[in-house]
Amino acid sequence: MLKDLFRGRPRYATINPTPGESRQEPRPVAPKEAPDGLWLKCDGCETILYRKELQQHAQICPKCGYHFRIGGWERLEQLADEGSFTVWEDHLASVDPLGFPGYPEKVVQAQARTGLSEAVIVGRAAIEELPVALGIFDFNFVGGSMGSVVGERLTRLFERAEAERLPVVVVSAGGGGARMQEGILSLMQMAKTSQAVARYRRCRMPFISVLTDPTMGGVYASFASLGDVIIAEPGARIGFAGPRIVQETTRQVLPEGFQTAEYALQNGMIDLVVPRPKLREQVAQLLRLHL
Amino acid sequence: MAATDFEWERPLIELEERIRELESFTDQRGIDLSEEITRLKRRADQLREEIFANLTPWQRVLLARHPGRPTTLEYIASIFDEFVELHGDRTFRDDPAMVGGIARLNGRPVTVIGPQKGRDTKENIRRNFGLPHPEGYRKAIRLMEQAERFGRPIITLIDVVGAYPGIEAEQRGQGLVIAEAIMTMSQLRVPIISVVTGEGGSGGALAIGVADRVWMLENAWYSVISPEMCAQILWKDSKRAPEAASLLRLTARDLMELGIIDGIVPEPMGGAHRDKEATARNVKEVLVRELQVLEGMDPDALLEARYQRYRRIGAFAEGQSQELASRREDGEEGQVPEEAGLGGQAVTGVGSPPAPSE
C-alpha cells in the first residue's frame, strides 16, 4: 500500500541509530542539554546553584522553587517505582516521509542527546505499587513534538491500557506541538490520539494528564487536554500559541504569568498545580480514588 | 491588470485585453479581424493551460488567500436551498469568525459549520479575519451535538488561517477547546463531510475537520503550520515562505498522495474566484454524492470507519531495518541514506481512507 502511495518518491529512511537495543532496564543519562560545569544560575531567581545539590532536589531550585526541565529517564525515576518500568513500542522508529531537510539528522542527534528513541516513551509501570500505563515526554527530543511515532505510541498506549484495564498517566512536555517536519501527518496525530482517549474512556479507568514545561500547540490541543484529571507542574508554560506569536499578533503586553500553570489553574483549564516532589504521591492518591 | 490579479497571470491577462480590443474594433469599425482573434484565442488557451497546470504550491497558497475567493457564507448561499444561521456558544458570546446553522441540501436538512472571513476591512475586523476564538469552536461543538440529536448530517467548510492566537483566546482555553472539538467529532453518530475550501491552518482547521470524508478544493492548502511560520523557524526569514510551501507538501494533490483526503474538487481555470457559482456547483456535487453513500451506513459502522480513517495515519518503521542497522555498524553512524528502503519486517502505515463498508 505504501509503495502505491509514494510511487516515484521513495524517500523513506528509518531513523534509529541503535536498532534492536533493549531498553527494558533503562539507565538514566545525565541531562546533557544543561551547560556543563559544577555550577549554574537559576532561571527563576538567578541564584548560583551547585549542580549536585539541584539534582538531589529533583532539579528544583532550593531557593525559589523554580522547576528546571528534566529529561525522560529522570522523570521516570522520580515518578515510577524503581525497576517497575517495562517499555512498550520501542521498536517504532521515525522515518522522513516528506524528505524534510535536516530532519533525519535532527532525530539522530536527539537520540544521542536524550538516550531515548523518540520524544515519548511508553510502557507499563507502577506508581506506589499501583500498575499504570505510562507515557513520558522529553522536551529535549525535537522539542517534545508529536510526529507519527509519538502519535502511534500514545495511541497504542491507550489501546493496550483499555485491553488490560490499566489507568493511564501521561507526562507531557510537548513544547514543539505537532512536529513540523512530518507535515500534515503530524497534525493528524492530534486526531488519532484524541479519538484514542475517547475510546479509552469506555473502560472507565482514569487518564491522568500531567503537563510539564512546556506543553504547547498540538500536544496541548489534543490528548493532553483530555485527561480526566489534569495536573501541571509549577511555572510550566501551558498554552496553544507560542507567546511570541501572541505578542506579534495582538501587539499587546502579555499579562504577568501569561500561560503559566498557575494562570491555567486560575482560568479553569486544569485541576491542580503540584510541585514535583509531591507529584508521585498526588498521582497515586488520585489513582487509588478511582480503583 | 487589476490589483487582485497575480503577477504570474500577467501575460494571459494582457493577451485577454488585446483580444477584447480587437473584438470591439471589429464591432465598431466593421473590419474583420476574426482570423487574428482566433489565433490569439488559441494562444490564450494554450497560455492558460501552461500557467494553471503548473502552479507552484506557493501560487496555490496565494490563490487560496485571494480576497475574491468565495467565503463560507457565499458557499452556503449557493449550495443549500435554505439556511437558518444559529448563534452563540451558550457560555460566553457569539463568535462572528465561526458561522453555522441548519440548511437544506437537495431537500435534506443538514448542519453546516465553517469559519467566516470578511469581504472587506470592516467586515474582516468584525469577523477577526476569520480567526475563531474558543467560543467559536464551542459554538461549532454545540451545533454538532445538536445535529446528532436530530440525526442531521454535518458538513463543515474549512477556510481558516488558524485558531486566533490572542491573550483572551488563551485565557479561555483555545488549546483545550480544539482538543474537545476533535474528540467530539470522532464520536458523533451522524455522517460528517469536510471540505477544505481555502486555507486549512493547522489545529484551527482540524478542530472542525475530523470527518468521514475530507475533500479539498484544487487550490486549497492544509498544513500543520503556515508556510510563513515554517520559513521563520527554518531560516529565520518568513519571506522564504514559497520554499517552505514546497517542503510542507500542503497542496490538495500532496494530501491526496499522502492518503489524508478523499478527493479534490476542481476549480474553474484561474481559481475559485473566477467563477464562484461553478465552484459551488462542484462542491455541491461532491457533498450530495458522498452524503448518499454515508447515509446508507449503520452508525456503528460509520463510527468504526471514521476511527480507522485516522487510526492508520502516520509514517513510521516498525521493527528494525536490518539492512540499515548493519550499514550503521560499518561506520555510517548518523548518516541516513537518502533513499533507504524499509527492510524486512518494517511496516509503514500511511492512512488511505477506507472504502465505505456497508
XYZ file of C-alpha atoms in Angstrom:
649
model
C 0.000 0.000 0.000
C 2.770 2.373 0.936
C 4.547 1.777 -2.323
C 1.455 2.779 -4.210
C 1.031 5.931 -2.219
C 4.584 7.077 -2.604
C 5.205 5.930 -6.105
C 8.060 7.885 -7.519
C 9.013 9.338 -4.183
C 10.792 6.572 -2.325
C 12.375 8.823 0.212
C 11.904 6.885 3.395
C 14.750 6.320 5.723
C 14.422 4.779 9.122
C 15.916 6.855 11.841
C 17.158 4.673 14.633
C 20.833 4.582 15.398
C 20.523 1.789 17.930
C 18.069 -0.657 16.408
C 17.214 -3.655 18.489
C 18.767 -2.314 21.639
C 16.621 -3.374 24.549
C 15.643 -0.694 26.948
C 13.852 -2.912 29.396
C 16.199 -1.639 32.083
C 16.610 1.979 31.153
C 19.545 3.769 32.602
C 19.195 7.472 33.051
C 21.616 9.642 31.213
C 22.808 12.926 32.569
C 20.866 15.890 31.240
C 23.452 16.987 28.724
C 21.461 19.908 27.458
C 22.297 21.942 30.534
C 25.547 23.894 30.389
C 28.425 21.866 31.684
C 30.123 22.714 34.885
C 29.565 22.318 38.577
C 27.526 25.464 38.951
C 24.600 27.038 37.173
C 22.378 30.045 37.553
C 18.709 29.580 38.453
C 16.392 30.840 35.701
C 13.890 31.810 38.382
C 15.887 33.797 40.968
C 19.361 33.979 39.406
C 20.941 32.385 42.451
C 24.093 30.415 41.634
C 23.349 26.782 42.375
C 25.550 23.754 42.879
C 24.522 21.255 40.208
C 24.738 18.229 42.531
C 22.500 19.896 45.068
C 19.984 20.673 42.324
C 19.978 17.043 41.295
C 19.240 15.970 44.857
C 16.281 18.368 44.885
C 14.572 16.843 41.807
C 16.024 19.700 39.709
C 14.140 22.319 41.715
C 15.836 25.486 42.916
C 16.101 25.215 46.729
C 15.866 28.997 46.984
C 12.843 29.910 44.821
C 11.252 26.591 43.852
C 11.894 27.074 40.140
C 11.368 23.748 38.352
C 14.163 23.059 35.894
C 13.168 20.891 32.953
C 14.078 17.257 33.388
C 14.692 14.506 30.864
C 12.538 11.465 30.259
C 14.605 8.972 32.199
C 14.957 11.268 35.198
C 11.193 11.805 35.180
C 10.637 8.080 35.071
C 12.954 7.579 38.045
C 11.103 10.190 40.066
C 7.586 9.082 39.203
C 7.597 5.293 38.897
C 8.562 2.615 41.406
C 12.174 1.550 40.988
C 12.605 -1.147 38.348
C 8.879 -1.264 37.589
C 9.029 0.083 34.043
C 8.684 -2.153 31.008
C 8.982 -0.283 27.771
C 6.361 -0.798 25.037
C 6.534 0.031 21.351
C 10.195 0.993 21.423
C 10.583 -0.661 18.033
C 8.582 2.086 16.322
C 11.068 4.334 14.588
C 10.650 7.623 12.783
C 11.002 7.923 9.050
C 11.270 11.018 6.914
C 8.007 10.994 4.989
C 8.325 14.434 3.414
C 12.055 14.316 2.738
C 12.347 17.315 5.036
C 15.802 18.926 5.075
C 17.810 18.104 8.174
C 15.107 16.021 9.803
C 16.862 12.631 9.930
C 19.957 14.281 11.397
C 17.823 16.100 13.956
C 16.285 12.846 15.165
C 19.639 11.077 15.348
C 21.099 13.954 17.365
C 18.100 13.931 19.697
C 18.534 10.217 20.270
C 22.169 10.706 21.153
C 21.398 13.626 23.436
C 18.498 12.113 25.356
C 19.186 8.387 25.261
C 15.589 7.994 24.079
C 14.368 6.503 20.825
C 11.672 9.154 20.352
C 10.089 12.142 22.089
C 7.808 9.917 24.152
C 8.483 6.611 25.861
C 5.526 4.454 26.812
C 5.166 1.314 28.824
C 3.873 -0.355 31.930
C 4.998 0.899 35.306
C 3.903 1.029 38.914
C 3.339 4.165 40.966
C 3.267 3.380 44.693
C 2.662 -0.212 43.640
C -0.347 0.679 41.517
C 0.053 -0.597 37.952
C -0.328 2.045 35.254
C 0.182 2.540 31.546
C 2.716 5.349 31.498
C 3.843 7.799 28.835
C 6.684 10.259 29.382
C 7.765 13.061 27.054
C 11.218 14.551 26.796
C 11.374 18.171 25.682
C 14.944 17.694 24.511
C 13.800 15.354 21.781
C 12.896 17.701 18.897
C 11.092 19.950 21.355
C 8.937 17.117 22.644
C 6.992 17.399 19.409
C 4.434 14.883 18.196
C 5.142 13.160 14.914
C 3.906 9.817 13.652
C 5.848 7.706 16.161
C 4.749 9.760 19.159
C 1.132 9.630 17.978
C 1.283 5.913 17.314
C 2.967 5.081 20.614
C 0.403 7.087 22.595
C -2.473 5.555 20.644
C -1.175 2.048 21.337
C -0.682 3.011 24.969
C -4.362 3.898 25.294
C -5.475 0.850 23.329
C -3.389 -1.536 25.406
C -4.401 0.181 28.635
C -8.045 -0.345 27.717
C -7.438 -4.008 26.892
C -5.578 -4.562 30.167
C -7.802 -2.216 32.181
C -4.933 -0.037 33.356
C -5.119 3.619 34.356
C -3.124 5.899 32.047
C -0.671 8.562 33.167
C 0.992 10.726 30.510
C 3.570 13.341 31.447
C 3.669 15.800 28.564
C 6.461 18.198 27.674
C 5.434 18.911 24.134
C 6.724 22.407 23.563
C 7.032 21.803 19.869
C 3.405 20.798 19.438
C 2.727 18.823 16.285
C 6.076 18.089 14.602
C 6.561 20.372 11.621
C 8.986 18.045 9.847
C 6.305 15.415 9.259
C 3.813 17.963 7.978
C 0.164 17.033 7.772
C 0.897 13.554 9.163
C 1.818 15.189 12.474
C -1.341 17.276 12.502
C -3.390 14.125 12.053
C -1.759 12.571 15.139
C -3.832 15.072 17.116
C -6.970 13.398 15.785
C -5.544 9.900 16.226
C -4.565 10.380 19.876
C -7.708 12.322 20.812
C -10.012 9.655 19.438
C -7.904 7.046 21.251
C -8.623 8.864 24.526
C -12.339 8.910 23.665
C -12.306 5.138 23.151
C -10.247 4.538 26.255
C -12.949 6.264 28.309
C -15.207 3.277 27.638
C -13.224 1.158 30.105
C -13.914 3.609 32.925
C -10.347 3.787 34.082
C -8.815 7.206 34.758
C -6.477 9.101 32.448
C -4.301 11.480 34.427
C -2.616 14.067 32.234
C 0.433 15.782 33.699
C 1.556 18.939 31.911
C 5.156 19.972 32.377
C 7.200 22.808 30.945
C 6.394 23.436 28.134
C 3.173 21.858 26.837
C 2.003 23.798 23.807
C 0.368 23.673 20.390
C -0.743 20.339 19.029
C 0.193 18.364 22.134
C -1.819 20.673 24.379
C -4.634 20.890 21.798
C -5.162 17.127 21.728
C -4.795 14.193 24.141
C -3.004 16.236 26.859
C -6.117 18.374 27.381
C -8.387 15.356 27.555
C -7.315 13.926 30.906
C -9.986 13.066 33.452
C -7.707 14.959 35.784
C -5.182 17.488 34.516
C -2.200 18.315 36.700
C 0.557 20.809 35.940
C 3.949 21.487 37.445
C 4.501 24.923 38.999
C 5.533 27.538 36.463
C 5.126 25.222 33.485
C 4.255 27.021 30.267
C 0.917 25.760 29.009
C -0.905 27.116 26.004
C -1.893 26.844 22.389
C 0.012 29.586 20.578
C 3.578 30.486 21.426
C 3.997 33.724 23.406
C 5.922 35.398 20.580
C 3.116 34.712 18.118
C 0.557 36.067 20.582
C 2.677 39.153 21.140
C 3.180 39.766 17.420
C -0.470 39.186 16.563
C -2.048 41.245 19.305
C 0.715 43.839 19.821
C -0.302 43.867 23.467
C 1.819 43.483 26.551
C 1.370 39.929 27.775
C -0.049 39.775 31.294
C 2.136 38.734 34.200
C 2.382 34.967 34.399
C 0.731 34.519 30.984
C 0.401 30.833 30.012
C 1.841 29.512 33.257
C 0.378 26.558 35.143
C -0.958 28.943 37.766
C -2.623 31.044 35.052
C -4.230 27.929 33.578
C -5.459 26.931 37.039
C -6.919 30.367 37.660
C -8.660 30.311 34.257
C -10.199 26.938 34.982
C -8.228 24.938 32.416
C -6.531 22.472 34.785
C -7.354 20.769 38.076
C -4.187 21.057 40.123
C -0.736 22.554 40.266
C 1.524 20.070 42.014
C 5.206 20.585 42.856
C 7.487 17.875 41.510
C 8.358 16.216 44.855
C 4.623 15.737 45.548
C 3.678 14.534 42.085
C 4.131 10.817 42.681
C 2.098 10.926 45.870
C -0.648 13.041 44.272
C -0.959 10.801 41.214
C -1.065 7.704 43.456
C -3.794 9.237 45.614
C -5.894 10.038 42.571
C -5.379 6.555 41.179
C -6.494 4.972 44.446
C -9.644 7.109 44.421
C -10.530 5.542 41.073
C -9.838 1.888 41.881
C -4.203 44.462 -14.618
C -6.339 44.681 -11.515
C -4.838 44.776 -8.044
C -6.283 41.356 -7.285
C -4.589 39.707 -10.250
C -1.341 37.854 -9.771
C 1.957 38.659 -11.406
C 2.195 35.231 -12.983
C -1.146 35.798 -14.743
C 0.092 38.992 -16.416
C 0.888 37.587 -19.887
C -2.510 35.925 -20.013
C -4.406 38.975 -18.807
C -2.617 41.187 -21.313
C -3.480 38.792 -24.082
C -7.124 38.696 -22.990
C -7.199 42.507 -23.048
C -5.748 42.530 -26.567
C -8.441 40.104 -27.742
C -11.164 42.285 -26.250
C -9.691 45.300 -28.010
C -9.676 43.567 -31.364
C -13.230 42.358 -30.827
C -14.511 45.832 -30.036
C -12.547 47.129 -33.018
C -14.343 44.604 -35.206
C -17.729 45.645 -33.795
C -17.157 49.346 -34.076
C -15.342 49.640 -37.366
C -16.726 46.626 -39.137
C -13.233 45.404 -40.013
C -12.935 41.652 -39.999
C -10.152 40.624 -37.654
C -11.592 37.208 -36.877
C -8.564 35.372 -38.158
C -6.251 37.274 -35.860
C -8.726 36.916 -32.952
C -8.992 33.180 -33.411
C -5.233 32.908 -33.466
C -4.887 34.949 -30.270
C -7.642 32.970 -28.545
C -5.844 29.741 -29.320
C -2.683 31.255 -27.875
C -4.615 32.367 -24.761
C -5.994 28.873 -24.207
C -2.510 27.495 -24.517
C -1.112 30.050 -22.103
C -3.905 29.444 -19.581
C -3.155 25.768 -19.687
C 0.574 26.388 -19.218
C 0.104 28.765 -16.321
C -2.527 26.928 -14.344
C -1.472 23.352 -14.951
C 1.899 24.060 -13.357
C 1.113 26.239 -10.368
C 3.691 26.032 -7.621
C 2.487 25.194 -4.087
C 3.065 28.815 -3.116
C 0.967 30.080 -6.022
C -1.841 27.852 -4.791
C -1.446 29.272 -1.288
C -1.863 32.747 -2.789
C -4.921 31.622 -4.762
C -6.401 30.167 -1.563
C -5.941 33.594 0.037
C -7.308 35.583 -2.894
C -9.562 38.327 -1.493
C -12.251 37.414 -4.011
C -12.314 33.753 -3.095
C -15.809 32.616 -2.069
C -16.373 32.686 1.688
C -18.219 30.114 3.747
C -21.468 32.110 3.732
C -21.228 32.527 -0.051
C -20.844 28.788 -0.485
C -23.767 28.222 1.845
C -25.956 30.629 -0.160
C -25.073 28.910 -3.438
C -25.160 25.280 -2.346
C -28.124 24.992 0.004
C -31.826 25.600 -0.559
C -32.425 27.225 2.820
C -30.223 28.286 5.694
C -31.007 29.418 9.217
C -27.897 30.735 10.932
C -27.724 29.873 14.627
C -25.657 31.843 17.075
C -23.706 31.613 20.292
C -21.796 29.126 22.399
C -24.236 29.471 25.346
C -21.299 30.294 27.615
C -19.582 33.475 26.587
C -20.625 35.104 23.315
C -21.318 34.626 19.631
C -18.112 34.417 17.608
C -18.633 36.045 14.189
C -15.473 34.276 12.925
C -17.345 30.964 13.011
C -20.743 30.575 11.388
C -23.133 27.676 11.456
C -26.725 26.652 11.233
C -29.289 24.366 9.676
C -29.567 24.170 5.911
C -31.228 22.033 3.275
C -29.119 20.095 0.792
C -31.377 18.912 -2.021
C -34.260 18.906 0.413
C -32.380 17.095 3.186
C -31.774 19.061 6.440
C -28.099 19.213 7.373
C -25.979 21.211 9.795
C -23.356 23.416 8.147
C -20.433 24.972 10.010
C -17.374 26.938 8.970
C -15.072 29.843 9.761
C -16.058 33.073 8.051
C -13.633 35.621 6.639
C -14.772 39.151 5.893
C -15.358 40.572 2.421
C -13.823 43.950 3.260
C -11.775 45.546 6.009
C -14.806 46.488 8.067
C -16.270 43.004 7.967
C -12.852 41.474 8.498
C -12.433 43.428 11.703
C -15.852 42.290 12.909
C -15.050 38.708 11.990
C -11.466 38.866 13.257
C -10.213 37.912 9.767
C -11.915 34.566 10.164
C -9.741 33.568 13.118
C -12.037 31.934 15.672
C -11.800 32.282 19.428
C -12.550 29.350 21.758
C -16.228 30.353 21.818
C -16.300 29.871 18.037
C -15.193 26.280 18.446
C -17.607 25.851 21.371
C -20.395 27.052 19.091
C -19.265 24.509 16.499
C -19.323 21.738 19.110
C -22.775 22.824 20.255
C -24.166 22.802 16.722
C -22.626 19.408 16.010
C -24.110 17.880 19.120
C -27.425 19.453 18.229
C -27.190 17.902 14.755
C -26.526 14.492 16.266
C -29.649 14.722 18.436
C -31.762 15.167 15.326
C -29.851 12.750 13.126
C -28.723 15.551 10.831
C -25.546 15.001 8.806
C -22.818 17.581 9.385
C -20.966 19.497 6.694
C -18.000 21.656 7.580
C -16.475 24.130 5.135
C -12.922 24.927 6.173
C -11.167 28.182 5.351
C -9.122 29.360 8.305
C -5.582 30.597 8.767
C -5.672 29.198 12.279
C -7.295 29.462 15.669
C -6.775 33.005 16.944
C -3.514 33.376 18.886
C -4.681 36.059 21.306
C -4.437 36.694 25.019
C -8.156 36.199 25.721
C -8.227 33.180 23.434
C -5.503 31.580 25.546
C -7.311 32.565 28.752
C -10.475 30.883 27.566
C -8.701 27.656 26.617
C -8.011 27.737 22.884
C -5.957 24.523 23.025
C -8.373 22.731 25.284
C -11.397 23.545 23.171
C -9.668 22.363 19.998
C -8.950 19.052 21.707
C -12.587 18.806 22.758
C -13.825 19.602 19.264
C -11.581 16.928 17.765
C -12.710 14.350 20.297
C -16.370 15.273 19.884
C -16.200 14.861 16.115
C -14.633 11.428 16.480
C -17.692 10.294 18.456
C -20.695 11.785 16.623
C -23.118 9.186 15.319
C -24.058 11.101 12.171
C -22.195 11.421 8.863
C -19.615 14.218 8.686
C -18.198 15.634 5.455
C -15.481 18.289 5.482
C -14.351 20.352 2.526
C -11.238 22.500 2.791
C -12.313 25.390 0.578
C -9.379 27.736 1.114
C -6.870 27.676 3.934
C -6.502 24.696 6.238
C -4.414 26.206 9.006
C -3.299 23.566 11.479
C -5.248 22.790 14.675
C -7.763 25.528 13.992
C -8.780 23.665 10.836
C -8.569 20.136 12.225
C -10.882 21.154 15.088
C -13.732 21.229 12.570
C -12.180 18.719 10.178
C -12.445 15.259 11.731
C -14.830 13.652 9.270
C -15.910 10.544 7.391
C -14.927 12.212 4.128
C -12.493 15.044 3.638
C -12.221 16.819 0.282
C -10.099 19.754 -0.757
C -10.560 22.341 -3.443
C -7.907 22.227 -6.120
C -6.122 25.343 -4.890
C -6.724 24.952 -1.163
C -3.906 24.202 1.256
C -3.881 22.247 4.507
C -0.859 22.065 6.744
C 0.481 21.573 10.243
C 2.000 25.063 10.054
C 1.708 28.063 7.732
C 4.496 28.416 5.152
C 5.465 31.761 6.716
C 5.895 30.320 10.209
C 7.727 27.306 8.841
C 10.156 29.594 6.984
C 10.574 31.690 10.100
C 11.538 28.606 12.126
C 13.792 27.082 9.474
C 15.594 30.130 8.172
C 14.503 32.957 10.491
C 13.018 34.532 7.375
C 9.290 34.440 6.680
C 9.939 35.799 3.172
C 11.137 32.342 2.207
C 7.575 31.058 2.628
C 7.402 29.984 -1.037
C 10.183 27.446 -0.404
C 8.546 26.291 2.811
C 5.272 25.798 0.940
C 7.003 23.249 -1.277
C 8.646 21.444 1.645
C 5.450 21.076 3.661
C 3.536 19.210 0.939
C 0.374 21.142 1.641
C -1.482 21.129 -1.689
C -4.571 19.058 -2.426
C -2.543 16.772 -4.658
C 0.047 16.255 -1.890
C -2.616 15.373 0.648
C -4.220 13.005 -1.807
C -0.869 11.259 -2.262
C -0.349 11.152 1.492
C -3.721 9.483 1.934
C -5.173 12.283 4.064
C -8.041 13.375 1.834
C -10.609 11.518 -0.245
C -10.744 13.735 -3.291
C -10.044 17.037 -4.979
C -12.839 19.398 -6.013
C -11.902 21.022 -9.335
C -11.830 24.799 -9.572
C -12.522 26.883 -12.660
C -9.423 27.838 -14.633
C -7.670 30.607 -12.747
C -9.158 29.807 -9.353
C -12.461 29.674 -7.467
C -12.865 33.473 -7.528
C -13.110 33.457 -11.366
C -16.446 31.643 -11.241
C -17.933 31.293 -7.777
C -21.136 29.629 -8.926
C -19.293 26.959 -10.890
C -17.071 26.274 -7.875
C -20.071 25.976 -5.577
C -21.732 23.584 -8.039
C -18.638 21.373 -7.950
C -18.648 21.364 -4.152
C -22.365 20.593 -4.043
C -21.965 17.668 -6.399
C -19.378 16.095 -4.070
C -21.486 16.719 -0.964
C -24.589 15.147 -2.487
C -22.703 12.119 -3.767
C -20.770 11.472 -0.544
C -23.789 12.017 1.668
C -25.726 9.444 -0.296
C -23.055 6.835 0.474
C -22.631 7.786 4.139
C -26.329 7.933 4.923
C -26.635 4.317 3.928
C -24.206 3.288 6.649
C -25.119 1.923 10.040
C -23.964 4.404 12.757
C -21.703 1.819 14.409
C -20.029 1.020 11.102
C -19.747 4.721 10.375
C -18.010 5.400 13.687
C -15.673 2.446 13.292
C -14.729 3.527 9.761
C -14.099 7.077 10.973
C -11.909 5.767 13.779
C -9.898 3.638 11.368
C -9.618 6.516 8.920
C -7.458 8.401 11.435
C -6.080 5.377 13.255
C -3.983 4.386 10.274
C -2.467 7.783 9.526
C 1.241 8.030 10.245
C 4.537 7.073 8.674
C 6.955 5.036 10.735
C 9.114 1.963 10.645
C 8.052 -0.937 12.752
C 10.816 -3.259 13.772
C 14.415 -2.697 12.966
C 15.656 -2.410 9.474
C 18.465 -4.976 9.394
C 19.971 -3.534 6.288
C 20.217 -0.112 7.770
C 21.451 -1.468 11.081
C 24.350 -3.308 9.517
C 25.273 -0.325 7.393
C 25.436 1.757 10.506
C 27.762 -0.705 12.165
C 30.035 -0.287 9.176
C 30.712 3.175 10.416
C 27.966 5.208 8.842
C 26.531 6.309 12.084
C 24.395 9.375 11.812
C 24.269 9.174 8.052
C 20.826 8.373 6.939
C 20.836 7.218 3.343
C 18.665 9.350 1.122
C 16.668 6.507 -0.251
C 16.936 3.682 2.197
C 14.110 1.272 1.670
C 12.427 -0.196 4.677
C 13.846 -3.643 5.128
C 12.257 -6.941 6.044
C 9.640 -6.592 8.711
C 9.407 -2.855 8.565
C 5.884 -1.672 8.108
C 4.862 1.814 7.366
C 1.280 2.816 7.558
C 0.053 5.879 5.866
C -3.644 6.080 6.064
C -5.661 5.679 2.985
C -9.287 6.375 3.596
C -11.308 3.220 3.987
C -13.823 2.347 1.349
C -17.369 2.678 2.588
C -18.071 -0.532 4.411
C -21.691 -1.413 4.273
